[in-house]
Every structure is written in C-alpha cells, then in structure tokens.
Coordinates of C-alpha atoms and ligand atoms in Angstrom, one line a residue:
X1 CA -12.1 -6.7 1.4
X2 CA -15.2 -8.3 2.7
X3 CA -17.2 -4.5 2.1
X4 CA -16.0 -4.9 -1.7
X5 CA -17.0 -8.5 -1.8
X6 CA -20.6 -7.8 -1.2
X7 CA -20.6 -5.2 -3.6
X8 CA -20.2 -7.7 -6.3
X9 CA -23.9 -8.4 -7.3
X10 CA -23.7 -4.6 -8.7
X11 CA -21.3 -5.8 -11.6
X12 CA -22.2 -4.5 -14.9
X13 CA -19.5 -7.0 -16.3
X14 CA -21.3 -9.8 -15.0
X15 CA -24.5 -8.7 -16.1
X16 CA -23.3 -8.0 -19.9
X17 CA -21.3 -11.6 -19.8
X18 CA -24.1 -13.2 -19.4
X19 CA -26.2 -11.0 -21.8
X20 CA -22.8 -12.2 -24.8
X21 CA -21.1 -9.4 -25.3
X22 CA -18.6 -9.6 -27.6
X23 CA -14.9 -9.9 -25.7
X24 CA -13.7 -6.9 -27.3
X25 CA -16.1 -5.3 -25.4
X26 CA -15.3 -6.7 -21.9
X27 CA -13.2 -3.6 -21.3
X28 CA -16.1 -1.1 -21.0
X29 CA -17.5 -2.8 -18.8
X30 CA -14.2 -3.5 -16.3
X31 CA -14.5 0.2 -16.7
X32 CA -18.2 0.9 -15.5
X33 CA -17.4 -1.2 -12.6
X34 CA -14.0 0.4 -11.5
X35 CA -15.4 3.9 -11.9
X36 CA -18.6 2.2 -9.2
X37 CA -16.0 1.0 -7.5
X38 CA -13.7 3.8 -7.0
X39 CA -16.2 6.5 -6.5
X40 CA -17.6 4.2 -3.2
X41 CA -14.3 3.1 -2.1
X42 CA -13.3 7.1 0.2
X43 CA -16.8 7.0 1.4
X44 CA -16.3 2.8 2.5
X45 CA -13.1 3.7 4.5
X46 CA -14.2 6.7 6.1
X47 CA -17.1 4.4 7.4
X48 CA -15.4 2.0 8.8
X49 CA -13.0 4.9 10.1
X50 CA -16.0 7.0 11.9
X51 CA -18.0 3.7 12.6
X52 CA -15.1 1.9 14.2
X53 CA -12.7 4.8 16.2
X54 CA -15.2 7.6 16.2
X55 CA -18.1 6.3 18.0
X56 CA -20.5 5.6 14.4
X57 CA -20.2 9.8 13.9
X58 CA -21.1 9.3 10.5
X59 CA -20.2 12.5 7.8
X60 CA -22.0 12.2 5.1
X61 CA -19.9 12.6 1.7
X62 CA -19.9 16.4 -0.1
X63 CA -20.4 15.7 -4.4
X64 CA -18.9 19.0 -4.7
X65 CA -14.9 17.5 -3.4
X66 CA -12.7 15.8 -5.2
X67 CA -11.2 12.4 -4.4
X68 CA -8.8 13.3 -1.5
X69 CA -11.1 15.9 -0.8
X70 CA -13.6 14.5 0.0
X71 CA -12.4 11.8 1.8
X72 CA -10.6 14.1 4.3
X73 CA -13.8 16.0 4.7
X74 CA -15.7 12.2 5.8
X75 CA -12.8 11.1 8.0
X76 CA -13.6 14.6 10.0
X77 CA -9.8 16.0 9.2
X78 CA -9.6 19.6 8.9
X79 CA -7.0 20.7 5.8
X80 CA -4.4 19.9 4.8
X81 CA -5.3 16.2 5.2
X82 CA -7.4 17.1 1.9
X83 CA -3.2 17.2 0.4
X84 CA -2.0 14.5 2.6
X85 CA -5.2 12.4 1.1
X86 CA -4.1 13.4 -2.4
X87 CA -0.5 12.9 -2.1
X88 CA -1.4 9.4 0.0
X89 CA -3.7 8.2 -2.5
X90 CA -1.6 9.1 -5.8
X91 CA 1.7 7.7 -4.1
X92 CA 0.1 3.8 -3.3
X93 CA -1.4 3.6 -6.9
X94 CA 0.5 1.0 -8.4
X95 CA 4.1 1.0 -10.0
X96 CA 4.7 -1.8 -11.7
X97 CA 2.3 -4.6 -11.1
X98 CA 4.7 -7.2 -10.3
X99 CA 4.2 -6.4 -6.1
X100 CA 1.5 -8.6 -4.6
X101 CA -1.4 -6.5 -4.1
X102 CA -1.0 -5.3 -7.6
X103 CA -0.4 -9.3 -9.2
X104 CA -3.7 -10.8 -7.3
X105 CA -5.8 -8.4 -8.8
X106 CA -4.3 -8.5 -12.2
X107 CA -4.1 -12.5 -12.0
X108 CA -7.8 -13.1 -10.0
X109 CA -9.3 -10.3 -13.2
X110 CA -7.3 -13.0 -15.7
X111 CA -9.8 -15.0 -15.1
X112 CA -12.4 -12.7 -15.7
X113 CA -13.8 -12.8 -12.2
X114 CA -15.3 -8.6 -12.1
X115 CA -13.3 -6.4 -10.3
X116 CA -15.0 -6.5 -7.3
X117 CA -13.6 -10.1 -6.5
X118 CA -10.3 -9.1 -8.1
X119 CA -10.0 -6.0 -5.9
X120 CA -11.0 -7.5 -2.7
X121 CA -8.6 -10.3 -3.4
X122 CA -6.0 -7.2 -4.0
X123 CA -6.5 -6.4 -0.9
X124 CA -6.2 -9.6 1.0
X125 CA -2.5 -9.8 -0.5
X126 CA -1.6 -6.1 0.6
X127 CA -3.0 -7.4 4.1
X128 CA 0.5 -9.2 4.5
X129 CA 3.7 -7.9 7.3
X130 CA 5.9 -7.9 4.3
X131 CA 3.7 -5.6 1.7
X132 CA 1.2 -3.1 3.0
X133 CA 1.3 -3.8 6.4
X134 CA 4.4 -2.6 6.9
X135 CA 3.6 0.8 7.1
X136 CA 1.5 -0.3 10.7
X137 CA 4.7 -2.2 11.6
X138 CA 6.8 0.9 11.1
X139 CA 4.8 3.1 14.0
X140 CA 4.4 -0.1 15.5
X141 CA 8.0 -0.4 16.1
X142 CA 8.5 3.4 16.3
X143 CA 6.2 3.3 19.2
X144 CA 8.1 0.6 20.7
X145 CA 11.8 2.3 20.6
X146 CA 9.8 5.5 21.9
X147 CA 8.6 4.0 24.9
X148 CA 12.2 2.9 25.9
X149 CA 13.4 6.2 25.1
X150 CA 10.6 8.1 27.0
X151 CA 10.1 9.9 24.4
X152 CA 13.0 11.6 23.6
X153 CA 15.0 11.0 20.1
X154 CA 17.9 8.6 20.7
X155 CA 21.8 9.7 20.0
X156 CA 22.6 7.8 16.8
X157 CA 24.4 5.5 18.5
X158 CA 21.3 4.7 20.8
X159 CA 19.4 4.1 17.5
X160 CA 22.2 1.6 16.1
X161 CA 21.6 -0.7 18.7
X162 CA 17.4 -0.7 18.4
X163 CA 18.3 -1.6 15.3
X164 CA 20.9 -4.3 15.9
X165 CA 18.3 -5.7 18.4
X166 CA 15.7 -6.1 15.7
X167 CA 17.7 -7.6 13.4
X168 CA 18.2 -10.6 15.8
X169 CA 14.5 -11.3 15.2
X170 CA 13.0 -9.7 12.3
X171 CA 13.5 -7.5 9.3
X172 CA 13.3 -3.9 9.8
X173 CA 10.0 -2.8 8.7
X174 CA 10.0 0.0 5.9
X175 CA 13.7 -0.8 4.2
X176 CA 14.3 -2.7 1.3
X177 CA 12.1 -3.4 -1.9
X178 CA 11.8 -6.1 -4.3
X179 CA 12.7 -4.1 -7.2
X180 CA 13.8 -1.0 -6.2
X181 CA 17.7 -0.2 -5.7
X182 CA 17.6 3.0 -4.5
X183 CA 15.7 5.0 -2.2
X184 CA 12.2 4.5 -2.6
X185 CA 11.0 8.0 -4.9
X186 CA 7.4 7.5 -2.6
X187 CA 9.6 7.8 0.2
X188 CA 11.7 10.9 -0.3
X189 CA 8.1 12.8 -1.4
X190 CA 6.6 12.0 1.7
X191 CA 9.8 13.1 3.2
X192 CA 9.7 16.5 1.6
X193 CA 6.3 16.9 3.0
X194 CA 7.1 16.6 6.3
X195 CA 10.4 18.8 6.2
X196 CA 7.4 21.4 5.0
X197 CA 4.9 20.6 7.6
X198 CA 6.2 19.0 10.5
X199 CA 9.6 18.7 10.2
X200 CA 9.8 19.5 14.8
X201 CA 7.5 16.4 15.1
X202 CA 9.2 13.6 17.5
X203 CA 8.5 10.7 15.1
X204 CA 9.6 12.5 12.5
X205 CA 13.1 12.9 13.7
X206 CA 12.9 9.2 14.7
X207 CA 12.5 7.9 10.6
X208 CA 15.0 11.2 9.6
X209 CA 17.7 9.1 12.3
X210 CA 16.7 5.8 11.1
X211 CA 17.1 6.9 7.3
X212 CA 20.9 8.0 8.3
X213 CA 21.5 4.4 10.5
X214 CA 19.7 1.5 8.8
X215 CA 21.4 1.6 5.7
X216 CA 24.9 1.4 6.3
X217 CA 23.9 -1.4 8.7
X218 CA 22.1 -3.5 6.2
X219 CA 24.7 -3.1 3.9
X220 CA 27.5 -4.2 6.7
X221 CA 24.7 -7.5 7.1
X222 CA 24.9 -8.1 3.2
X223 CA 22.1 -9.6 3.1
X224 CA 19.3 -6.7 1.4
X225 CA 19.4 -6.3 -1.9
X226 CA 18.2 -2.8 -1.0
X227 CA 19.1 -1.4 2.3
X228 CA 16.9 2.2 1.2
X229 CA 13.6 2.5 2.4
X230 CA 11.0 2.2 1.0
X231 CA 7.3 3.7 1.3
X232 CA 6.2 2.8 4.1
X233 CA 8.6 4.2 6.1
X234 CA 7.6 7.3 6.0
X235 CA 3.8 7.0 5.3
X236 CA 2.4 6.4 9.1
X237 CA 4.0 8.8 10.3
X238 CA 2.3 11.4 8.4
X239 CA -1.1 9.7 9.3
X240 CA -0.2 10.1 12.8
X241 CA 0.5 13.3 12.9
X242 CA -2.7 14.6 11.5
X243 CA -4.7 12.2 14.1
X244 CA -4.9 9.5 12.2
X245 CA -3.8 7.1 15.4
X246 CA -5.2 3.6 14.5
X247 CA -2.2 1.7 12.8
X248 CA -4.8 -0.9 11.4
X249 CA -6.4 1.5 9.3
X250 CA -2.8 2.4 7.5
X251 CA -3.4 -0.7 5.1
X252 CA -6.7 0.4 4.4
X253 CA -5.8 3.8 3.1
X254 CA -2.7 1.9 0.7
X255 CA -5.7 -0.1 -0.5
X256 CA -7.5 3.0 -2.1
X257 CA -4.7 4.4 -3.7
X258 CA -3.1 0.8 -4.7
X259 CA -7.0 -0.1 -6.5
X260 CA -6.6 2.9 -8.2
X261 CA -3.9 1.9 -9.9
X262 CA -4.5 -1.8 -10.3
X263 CA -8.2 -1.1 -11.5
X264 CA -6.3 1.0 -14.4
X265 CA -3.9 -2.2 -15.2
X266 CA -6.7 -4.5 -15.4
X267 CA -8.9 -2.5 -17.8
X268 CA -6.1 -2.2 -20.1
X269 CA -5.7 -6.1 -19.5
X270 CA -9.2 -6.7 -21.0
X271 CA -9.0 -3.9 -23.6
X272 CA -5.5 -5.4 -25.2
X273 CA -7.6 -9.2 -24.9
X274 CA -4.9 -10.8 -22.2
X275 CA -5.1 -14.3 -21.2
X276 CA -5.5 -16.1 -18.2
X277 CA -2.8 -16.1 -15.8
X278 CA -0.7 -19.4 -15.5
X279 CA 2.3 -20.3 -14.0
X280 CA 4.4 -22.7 -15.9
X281 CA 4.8 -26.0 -13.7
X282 CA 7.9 -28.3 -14.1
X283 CA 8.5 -31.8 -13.0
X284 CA 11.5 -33.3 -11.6
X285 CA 12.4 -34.6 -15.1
X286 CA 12.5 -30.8 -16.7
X287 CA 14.0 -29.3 -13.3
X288 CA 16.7 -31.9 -14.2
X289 CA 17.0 -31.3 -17.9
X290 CA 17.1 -27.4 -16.7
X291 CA 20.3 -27.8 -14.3
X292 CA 21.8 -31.2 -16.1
X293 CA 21.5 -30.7 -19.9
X294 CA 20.0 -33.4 -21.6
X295 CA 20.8 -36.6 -21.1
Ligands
COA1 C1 10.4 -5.8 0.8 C2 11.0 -7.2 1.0 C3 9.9 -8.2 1.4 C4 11.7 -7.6 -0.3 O1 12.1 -9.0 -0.1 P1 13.2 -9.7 -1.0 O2 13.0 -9.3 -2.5 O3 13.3 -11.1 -0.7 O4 14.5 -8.9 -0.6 P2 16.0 -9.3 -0.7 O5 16.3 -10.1 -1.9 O6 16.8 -8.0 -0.6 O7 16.3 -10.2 0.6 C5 17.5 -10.8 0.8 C6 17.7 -11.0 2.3 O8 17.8 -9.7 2.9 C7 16.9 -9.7 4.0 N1 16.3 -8.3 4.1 C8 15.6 -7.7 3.1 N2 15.1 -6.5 3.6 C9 15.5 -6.5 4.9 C10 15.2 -5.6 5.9 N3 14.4 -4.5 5.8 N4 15.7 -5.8 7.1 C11 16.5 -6.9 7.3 N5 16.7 -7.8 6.4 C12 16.2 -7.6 5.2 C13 15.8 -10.6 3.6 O9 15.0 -11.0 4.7 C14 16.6 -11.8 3.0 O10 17.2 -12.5 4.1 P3 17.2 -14.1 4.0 O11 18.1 -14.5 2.8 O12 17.8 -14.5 5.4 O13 15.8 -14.6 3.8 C15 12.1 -7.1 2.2 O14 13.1 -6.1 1.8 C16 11.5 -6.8 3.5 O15 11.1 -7.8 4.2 N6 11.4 -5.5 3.9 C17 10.8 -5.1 5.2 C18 9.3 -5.1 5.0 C19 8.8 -4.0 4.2 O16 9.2 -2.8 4.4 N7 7.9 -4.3 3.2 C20 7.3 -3.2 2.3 C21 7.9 -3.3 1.0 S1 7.4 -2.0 -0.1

C-alpha cells in the first residue's frame, strides 16, 4: 500500500482536475491511471517478493508475457505458476463490491481521491484477519495442526477435535462468507486445480478433510450463516506448493487480482457520474421513531 501511495504524484486525473476538465470526462482519466497502475502492480510484488525472500535477485520483467505470465516469470517460478498466476489473479478480482477491500476503494475514489489513494487504501482494508488475511491464517493454522500431527494427515476424528479446539478461541479461518450461502465457486476452482495437479500433496488432503468436517460442525454450533468455505481456503495452499512459502506475501497477491477488479468498478463509478459516499447517520430521536413509531 505504501509502494502505491508514492506512486500518486503520476496521476493523470489529478493533473487534468486541476487543468477543468469537464466531469463527464473524469472517467478517462480513472482509466489512464488504472491501466499505469495495473501494468506496474506484477512487477511491484515480485520486487518486494525477490527483494525481501530472495536475497534482492531482481528479474527484470519480459513485455512479450501477459499478466500472469509475466509475473510468474519475475517471481522466478518455472510453469505452471504462469496458470496458477492467471487463475489467482482472475479469481480475487472483485465480486460484488460490498466486501471491504472492494467498498474502501469504491468509497475513498467517491471522493474523487485518484486511484492510487483509493487502491492503496483498498489494500489497507484487505490487510485485515477477517478479509484477505485469512488466506495466511489458513496455512498458518494448517501448519499448526501439522506440527502436532508430525506430518501425517489426521483420522477424521483427529481433525474434529483441531477443530473443536479452535472454536474455543477463534473462528476457523477460510469458512463462512458474508454473502455467500454456499460453497464459495473461488473455492471449488482452486479445488479442481489441485485434484489436477497435486491432488498427493499433504496439505492438500489436510483442506480436502477439513472441507468434509468443518461444516457439519459449524452447522451443529448455529452460529455461521455459512458454514462453506470460502476462498481462502484453498488459495495458500496452492501458493505453497509451487514455493511460494512466505504466508505474508498471500495478501499481497489477493491485492492484484482484487485492484483489478475494483479499478474496473470505480471507472464505471466516474463514467455513470456517482456521488460521494455517505452513510446516513441517526440520532437517538430517529433510532426511537424507527423501533417505537411515532409518538
Ligand atoms: C467471513 C466472515 C467475517 C463473515 O462474517 P459475518 O457476516 O459476521 O458471518 P455470520 O453472520 O455468519 O456470523 C455469525 C456468527 O457466526 C460466527 N462465524 C462465522 N464464520 C465462522 C467461522 N468460520 N468459524 C466460526 N464461527 C464463525 C461469527 O463469528 C458470528 O459469531 P458471533 O455471533 O459470536 O459474533 C466470518 O464468516 C469469518 O470470520 N470467517 C472466517 C474468516 C475468513 O475466512 N474470512 C475470509 C472471508 S472471504
């Protein structure tokens, strides 16, 4: 977020704004930026990927790839991260706007900040245990239930009670959406992948197990709207496999793909002339008028 930030004295927006162009034209400009901002965003991660876990190895980026392409070719993954990058990217654009990641940029952009301080702030919101992190917590607590199992894959029964255990504490990361009522369509894609291409892999079979023994426990709680999972269930694991071992990163790759959709939401915004974003506030008075009738 703070790598986008900077980037915000390149706004064309902001130049044009303050040249008066007209505010049916805003929308071109949204457009110039988000196409600036897209293009750099594969080449900002794999940066901070090579700079950060790979010793500054730096790959320089090849013209000639497309999006997931060439992103796999700068993180230094040999194919087919080039699909996993694809499928990764396409998967965490944005659904229906309403999440948090998706809202912040919308609402910041409302205010006609450019979209480089709309889609940093996008990020900042994703950066939460209960959105996009979730996909770290998942390997995270993976990880965890591995290490008591030494490694191998629990009985069902065995699984039941990590579960139980967690539920003492904390929600179990990857289950249960918002919106969504059923399982997650992200989820059973990434799922399909990895019956294709690593369906012997250890953690794997863990989320397979889990996706058998969470729900039905979720729904004997009744507390979950959704007891399905969701996303990021599936998602880290994926990363993992292809050597992508650095759970902190996981939330930077759901930013690329979410800012490609959210970028696409907030043009439209400024093409179809939305207004700023305001929630309605009520005093006691109207809160009492609401739940009494009037009196
Ligand atoms: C996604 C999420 C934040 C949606 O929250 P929400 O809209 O408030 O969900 P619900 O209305 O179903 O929540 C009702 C109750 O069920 C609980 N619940 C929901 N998902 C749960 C889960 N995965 N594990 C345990 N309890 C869960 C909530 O904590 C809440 O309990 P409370 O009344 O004691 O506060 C929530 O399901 C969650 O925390 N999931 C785990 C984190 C995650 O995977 N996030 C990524 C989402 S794409």
């Amino acid at each position: 977020s703070a790598a986008i930030l900077s980037m915000n004295k390149d706004s064309i927006f902001v130049k044009k704004y303050h040249e008066g162009v007209k505010k049916t034209q805003y929308w071109e400009y949204y457009y110039e930026d988000a196409l600036n901002l897209l293009a750099k965003l594969p080449e900002i991660a794999a940066f901070i990927y090579r700079l950060k876990y790979r010793n500054g190895d730096i790959i320089p980026p090849d013209p000639k790839l497309d999006f997931g392409g060439n992103f796999a070719h700068m993180m230094g993954i040999a194919k087919p991260y080039d699909e996993v990058a694809r499928m990764y990217f396409i998967l965490h654009s944005d659904h229906e706007s309403g999440n948090v990641s998706a809202h912040t940029g919308h609402l910041v952009a409302s205010a006609l900040s450019d979209i480089y301080y709309a889609i940093s702030a996008m990020l900042n919101g994703l950066a939460g245990p209960l959105h996009g992190l979730a996909n770290e917590e998942v390997l995270r607590w993976l990880h965890g239930v591995m290490e008591k199992m030494g490694g191998k894959v629990p009985t069902e029964e065995e699984m039941k009670n990590f579960v139980y255990e967690t539920l003492k504490t904390s929600v179990i990361p990857g289950y249960g959406h918002a919106v969504l009522r059923k399982t997650d369509p992200r989820y059973m894609a990434q799922r399909e992948f990895c019956l294709k291409h690593l369906p012997n892999d250890t953690l794997f079979k863990y989320v397979d197990l889990l996706f058998k023994v969470v729900p039905p426990i979720l729904l004997e709680q009744g507390k979950a709207k959704n007891p399905w999972p969701n996303v990021d269930a599936q998602s880290g694991v994926i990363q993992w496999y292809y050597g992508v071992k650095e759970y902190e990163f996981y939330t930077v790759l759901f930013g690329i793909g979410r800012a490609l959709g959210v970028c696409s939401n907030i043009i439209w915004a400024r093409a179809l002339g939305y207004p700023i974003e305001r929630p309605k506030s009520l005093t006691t008075a109207m809160l009492e008028e609401v739940a009494f009738g009037k009196k």
